[in-house]
Short mmCIF file of C-alpha atoms in Angstrom, two decimals:
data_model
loop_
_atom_site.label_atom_id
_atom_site.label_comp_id
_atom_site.label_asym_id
_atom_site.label_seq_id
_atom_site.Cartn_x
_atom_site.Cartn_y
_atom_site.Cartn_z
CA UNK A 19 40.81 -28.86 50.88
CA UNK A 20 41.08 -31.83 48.62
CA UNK A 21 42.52 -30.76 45.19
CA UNK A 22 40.50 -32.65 43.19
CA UNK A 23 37.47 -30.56 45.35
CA UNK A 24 39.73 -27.47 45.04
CA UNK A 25 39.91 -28.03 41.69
CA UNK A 26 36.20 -28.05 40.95
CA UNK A 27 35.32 -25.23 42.91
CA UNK A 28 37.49 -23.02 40.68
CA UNK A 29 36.14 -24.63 37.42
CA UNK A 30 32.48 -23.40 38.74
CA UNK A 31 33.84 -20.14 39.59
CA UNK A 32 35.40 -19.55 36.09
CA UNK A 33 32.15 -20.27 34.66
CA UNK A 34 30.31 -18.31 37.01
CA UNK A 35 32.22 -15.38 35.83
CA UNK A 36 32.00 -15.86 31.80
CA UNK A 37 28.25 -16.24 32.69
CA UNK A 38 28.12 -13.04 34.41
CA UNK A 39 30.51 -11.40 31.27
CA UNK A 40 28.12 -12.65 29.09
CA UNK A 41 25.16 -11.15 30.40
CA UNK A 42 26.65 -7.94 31.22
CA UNK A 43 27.73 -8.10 27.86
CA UNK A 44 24.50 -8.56 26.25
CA UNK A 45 22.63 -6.14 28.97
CA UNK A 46 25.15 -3.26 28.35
CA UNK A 47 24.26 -3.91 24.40
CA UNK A 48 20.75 -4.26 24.98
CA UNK A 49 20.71 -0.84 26.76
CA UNK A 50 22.26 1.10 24.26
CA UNK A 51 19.96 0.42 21.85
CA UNK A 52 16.87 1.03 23.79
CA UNK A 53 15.68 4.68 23.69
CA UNK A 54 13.74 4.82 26.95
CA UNK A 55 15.58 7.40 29.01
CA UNK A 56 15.07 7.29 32.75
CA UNK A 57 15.94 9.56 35.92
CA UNK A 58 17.65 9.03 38.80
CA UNK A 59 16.81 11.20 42.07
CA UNK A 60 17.99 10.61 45.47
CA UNK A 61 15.85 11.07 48.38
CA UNK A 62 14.91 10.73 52.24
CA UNK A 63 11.65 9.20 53.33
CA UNK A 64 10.94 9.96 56.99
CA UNK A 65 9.82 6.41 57.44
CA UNK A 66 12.59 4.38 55.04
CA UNK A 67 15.28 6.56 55.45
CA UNK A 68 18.06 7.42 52.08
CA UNK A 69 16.42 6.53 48.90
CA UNK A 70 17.35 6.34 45.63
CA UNK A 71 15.46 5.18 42.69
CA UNK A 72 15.14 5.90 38.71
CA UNK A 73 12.25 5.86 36.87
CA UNK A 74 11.24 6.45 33.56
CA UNK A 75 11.93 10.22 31.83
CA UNK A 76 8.70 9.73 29.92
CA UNK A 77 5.90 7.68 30.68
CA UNK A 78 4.63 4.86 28.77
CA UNK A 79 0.98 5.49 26.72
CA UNK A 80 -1.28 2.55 25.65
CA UNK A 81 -3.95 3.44 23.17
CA UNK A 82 -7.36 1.75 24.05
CA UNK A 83 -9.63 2.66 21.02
CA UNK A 84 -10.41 6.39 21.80
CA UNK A 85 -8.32 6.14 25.26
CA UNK A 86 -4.75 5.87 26.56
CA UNK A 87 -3.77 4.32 29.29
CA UNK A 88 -0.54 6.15 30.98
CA UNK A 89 1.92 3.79 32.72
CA UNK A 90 5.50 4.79 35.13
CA UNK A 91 7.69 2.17 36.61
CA UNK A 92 10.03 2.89 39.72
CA UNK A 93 12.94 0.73 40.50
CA UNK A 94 14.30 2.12 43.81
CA UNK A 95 17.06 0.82 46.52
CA UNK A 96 16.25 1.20 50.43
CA UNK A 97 19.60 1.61 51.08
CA UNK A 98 19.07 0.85 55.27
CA UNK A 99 18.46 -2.37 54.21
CA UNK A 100 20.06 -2.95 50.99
CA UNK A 101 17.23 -4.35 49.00
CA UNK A 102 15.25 -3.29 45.82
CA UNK A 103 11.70 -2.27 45.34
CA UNK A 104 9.68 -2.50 41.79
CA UNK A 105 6.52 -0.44 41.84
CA UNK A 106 4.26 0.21 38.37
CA UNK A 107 1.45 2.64 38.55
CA UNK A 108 -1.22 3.40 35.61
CA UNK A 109 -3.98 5.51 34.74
CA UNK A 110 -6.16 6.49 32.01
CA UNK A 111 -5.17 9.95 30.46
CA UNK A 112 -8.24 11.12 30.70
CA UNK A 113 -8.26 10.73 34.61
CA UNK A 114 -4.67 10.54 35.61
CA UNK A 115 -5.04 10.96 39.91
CA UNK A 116 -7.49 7.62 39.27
CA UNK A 117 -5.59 5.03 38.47
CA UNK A 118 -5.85 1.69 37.63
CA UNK A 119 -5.81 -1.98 39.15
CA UNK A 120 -4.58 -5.01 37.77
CA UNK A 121 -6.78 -7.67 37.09
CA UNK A 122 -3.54 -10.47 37.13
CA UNK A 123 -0.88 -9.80 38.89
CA UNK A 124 2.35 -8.01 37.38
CA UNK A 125 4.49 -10.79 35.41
CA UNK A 126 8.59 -9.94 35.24
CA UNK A 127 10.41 -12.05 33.13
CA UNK A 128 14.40 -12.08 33.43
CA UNK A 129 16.23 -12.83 30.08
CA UNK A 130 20.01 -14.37 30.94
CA UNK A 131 22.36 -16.35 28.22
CA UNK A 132 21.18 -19.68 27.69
CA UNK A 133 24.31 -21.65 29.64
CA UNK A 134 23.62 -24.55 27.51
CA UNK A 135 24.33 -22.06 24.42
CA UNK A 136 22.34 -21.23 21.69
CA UNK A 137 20.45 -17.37 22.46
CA UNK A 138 18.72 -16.60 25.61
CA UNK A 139 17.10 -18.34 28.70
CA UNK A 140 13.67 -17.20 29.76
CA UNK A 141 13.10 -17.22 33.88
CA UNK A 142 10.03 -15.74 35.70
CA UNK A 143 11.26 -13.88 38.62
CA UNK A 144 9.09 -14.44 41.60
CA UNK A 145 7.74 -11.53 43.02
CA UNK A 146 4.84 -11.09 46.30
CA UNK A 147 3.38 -7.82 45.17
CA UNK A 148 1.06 -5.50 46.74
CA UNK A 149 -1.84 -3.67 45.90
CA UNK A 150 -2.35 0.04 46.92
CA UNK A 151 -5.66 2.02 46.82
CA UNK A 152 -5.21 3.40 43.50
CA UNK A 153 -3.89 -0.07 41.89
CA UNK A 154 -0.35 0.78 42.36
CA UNK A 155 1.65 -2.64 42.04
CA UNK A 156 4.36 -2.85 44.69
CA UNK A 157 7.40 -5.10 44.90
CA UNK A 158 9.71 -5.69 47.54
CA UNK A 159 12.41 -7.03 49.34
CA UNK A 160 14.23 -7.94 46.18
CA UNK A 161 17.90 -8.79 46.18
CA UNK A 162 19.92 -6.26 43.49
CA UNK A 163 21.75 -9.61 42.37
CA UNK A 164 18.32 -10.69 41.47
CA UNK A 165 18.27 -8.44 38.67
CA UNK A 166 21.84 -8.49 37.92
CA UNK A 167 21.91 -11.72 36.69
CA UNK A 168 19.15 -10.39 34.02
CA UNK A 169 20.16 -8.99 30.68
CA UNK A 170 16.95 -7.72 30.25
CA UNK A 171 13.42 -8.03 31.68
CA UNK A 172 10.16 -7.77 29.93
CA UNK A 173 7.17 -6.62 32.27
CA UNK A 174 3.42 -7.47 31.87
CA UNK A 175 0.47 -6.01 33.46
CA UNK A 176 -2.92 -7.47 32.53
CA UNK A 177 -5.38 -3.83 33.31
CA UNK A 178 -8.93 -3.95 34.36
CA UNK A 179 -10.44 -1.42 32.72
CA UNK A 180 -13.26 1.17 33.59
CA UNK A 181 -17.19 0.42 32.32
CA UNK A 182 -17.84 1.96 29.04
CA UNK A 183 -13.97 1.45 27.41
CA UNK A 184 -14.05 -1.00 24.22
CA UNK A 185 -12.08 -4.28 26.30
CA UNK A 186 -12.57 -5.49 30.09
CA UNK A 187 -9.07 -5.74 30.66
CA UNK A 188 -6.09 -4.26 28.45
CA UNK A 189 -2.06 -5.81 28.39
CA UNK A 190 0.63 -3.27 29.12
CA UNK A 191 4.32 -4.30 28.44
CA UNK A 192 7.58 -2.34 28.97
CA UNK A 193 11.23 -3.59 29.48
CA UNK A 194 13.66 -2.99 32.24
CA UNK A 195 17.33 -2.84 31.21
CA UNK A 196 19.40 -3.69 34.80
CA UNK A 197 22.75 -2.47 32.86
CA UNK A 198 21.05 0.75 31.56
CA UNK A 199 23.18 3.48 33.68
CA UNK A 200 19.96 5.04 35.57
CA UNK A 201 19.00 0.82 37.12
CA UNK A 202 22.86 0.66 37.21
CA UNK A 203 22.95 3.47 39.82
CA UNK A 204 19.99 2.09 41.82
CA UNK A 205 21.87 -1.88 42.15
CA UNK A 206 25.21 -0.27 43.10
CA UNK A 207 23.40 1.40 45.70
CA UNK A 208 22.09 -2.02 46.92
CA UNK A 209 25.48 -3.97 46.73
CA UNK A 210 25.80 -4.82 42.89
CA UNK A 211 29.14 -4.50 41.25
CA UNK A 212 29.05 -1.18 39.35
CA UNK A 213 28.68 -2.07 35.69
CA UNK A 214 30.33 0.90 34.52
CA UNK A 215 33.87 2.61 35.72
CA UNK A 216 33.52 5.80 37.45
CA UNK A 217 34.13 8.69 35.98
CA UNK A 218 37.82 10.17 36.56
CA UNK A 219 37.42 12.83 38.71
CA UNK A 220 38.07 16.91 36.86
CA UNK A 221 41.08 18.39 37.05
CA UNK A 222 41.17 21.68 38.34
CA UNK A 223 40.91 24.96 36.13
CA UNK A 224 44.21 26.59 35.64
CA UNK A 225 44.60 29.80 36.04
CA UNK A 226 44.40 32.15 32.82
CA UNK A 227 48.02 33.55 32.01
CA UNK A 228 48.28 36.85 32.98
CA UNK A 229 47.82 39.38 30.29
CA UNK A 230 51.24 39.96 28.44
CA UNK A 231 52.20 43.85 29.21
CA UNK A 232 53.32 46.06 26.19
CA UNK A 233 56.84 46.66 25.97
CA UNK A 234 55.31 50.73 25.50
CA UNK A 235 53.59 49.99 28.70
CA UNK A 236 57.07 49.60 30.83
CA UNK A 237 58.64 52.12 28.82
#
């Protein structure tokens, strides 16, 4: 390899990693503050095979005048095939097995440092979604490095909403948080660098002393 090519190829690399310090920087940051708390569960469908995916502890409530609207996100790893799934489900609280449909599709956008400086860059990931029965929105196929290279992404639904609530349609917006530690655990299970150290493993229990014995005792 020519050096002056050799040369160049490690300049891009060097700034390919201070742009992926950044935003793990930022994203760890980012997910400290936030105070959404999310599970992670691992599990076998008989169809997909080993699963695991994390979603939210609590779900999200909307008010619409006298109604809520009650939203969960799943971000889960088919680990046969090492790619990501995104799926967002909502209903009102008053009928919660309903659910409902979107009237736009879901829009994810991926926050990354700005590599011409100066705050964050804003990037519209393109997603094909899906549309169950019950207006589930499912996501795909996604690459874990996808989301990686995101500090943090903001989510938008646009809702149709049932006859007889106050709007036609109702906006629903959460955040994802890729370097939160539950959406940590789901990329490392797709092929993402872990973005935290492992914990050490425990040291054994030692054994309690054995009771001193009374000099009287051996007397």
């Amino acid at each position: 390899m020519p050096k002056t090519l050799l040369l160049a190829v490690l300049f891009l690399s060097s700034l390919a990693a201070a742009a992926q310090d950044a935003v793990t920087a930022i994203g760890k940051e980012r997910a400290n503050a936030s105070g959404v708390e999310w599970d992670v569960k691992d599990v076998t469908h008989p169809k997909l095979g080993a699963i695991r995916f994390a979603s939210r502890k609590v779900a999200l409530t909307t008010p619409v005048g006298n109604e809520k609207i009650v939203s969960q996100a799943y971000v889960s790893c088919q680990k046969s095939v090492g790619r990501i799934a995104i799926e967002l489900s909502n209903a009102a609280m008053s009928n919660l097995a309903g659910g409902l449909s979107p009237k736009e599709m879901p829009r994810l956008t991926c926050y990354s440092p700005n590599p011409r400086g100066g705050g964050l860059a804003m990037t519209e990931l393109a997603l094909k979604w899906e549309i169950s029965e019950l207006g589930d929105t499912l996501a795909r196929g996604i690459a874990a490095a996808d989301l990686r290279r995101c500090a943090s992404i903001d989510v938008l639904q646009n809702l149709a909403l049932p006859l007889g609530w106050p709007y036609a349609s109702q906006q629903v917006a959460m955040e994802f948080l890729p370097f939160s530690r539950a959406i940590d655990e789901v990329l490392v299970a797709c092929g993402a660098k872990p973005a935290y150290a492992s914990a050490p493993p425990q040291a054994p229990a030692q054994a309690s002393p054995a009771r001193p014995v009374s000099p009287a005792a051996t007397a």
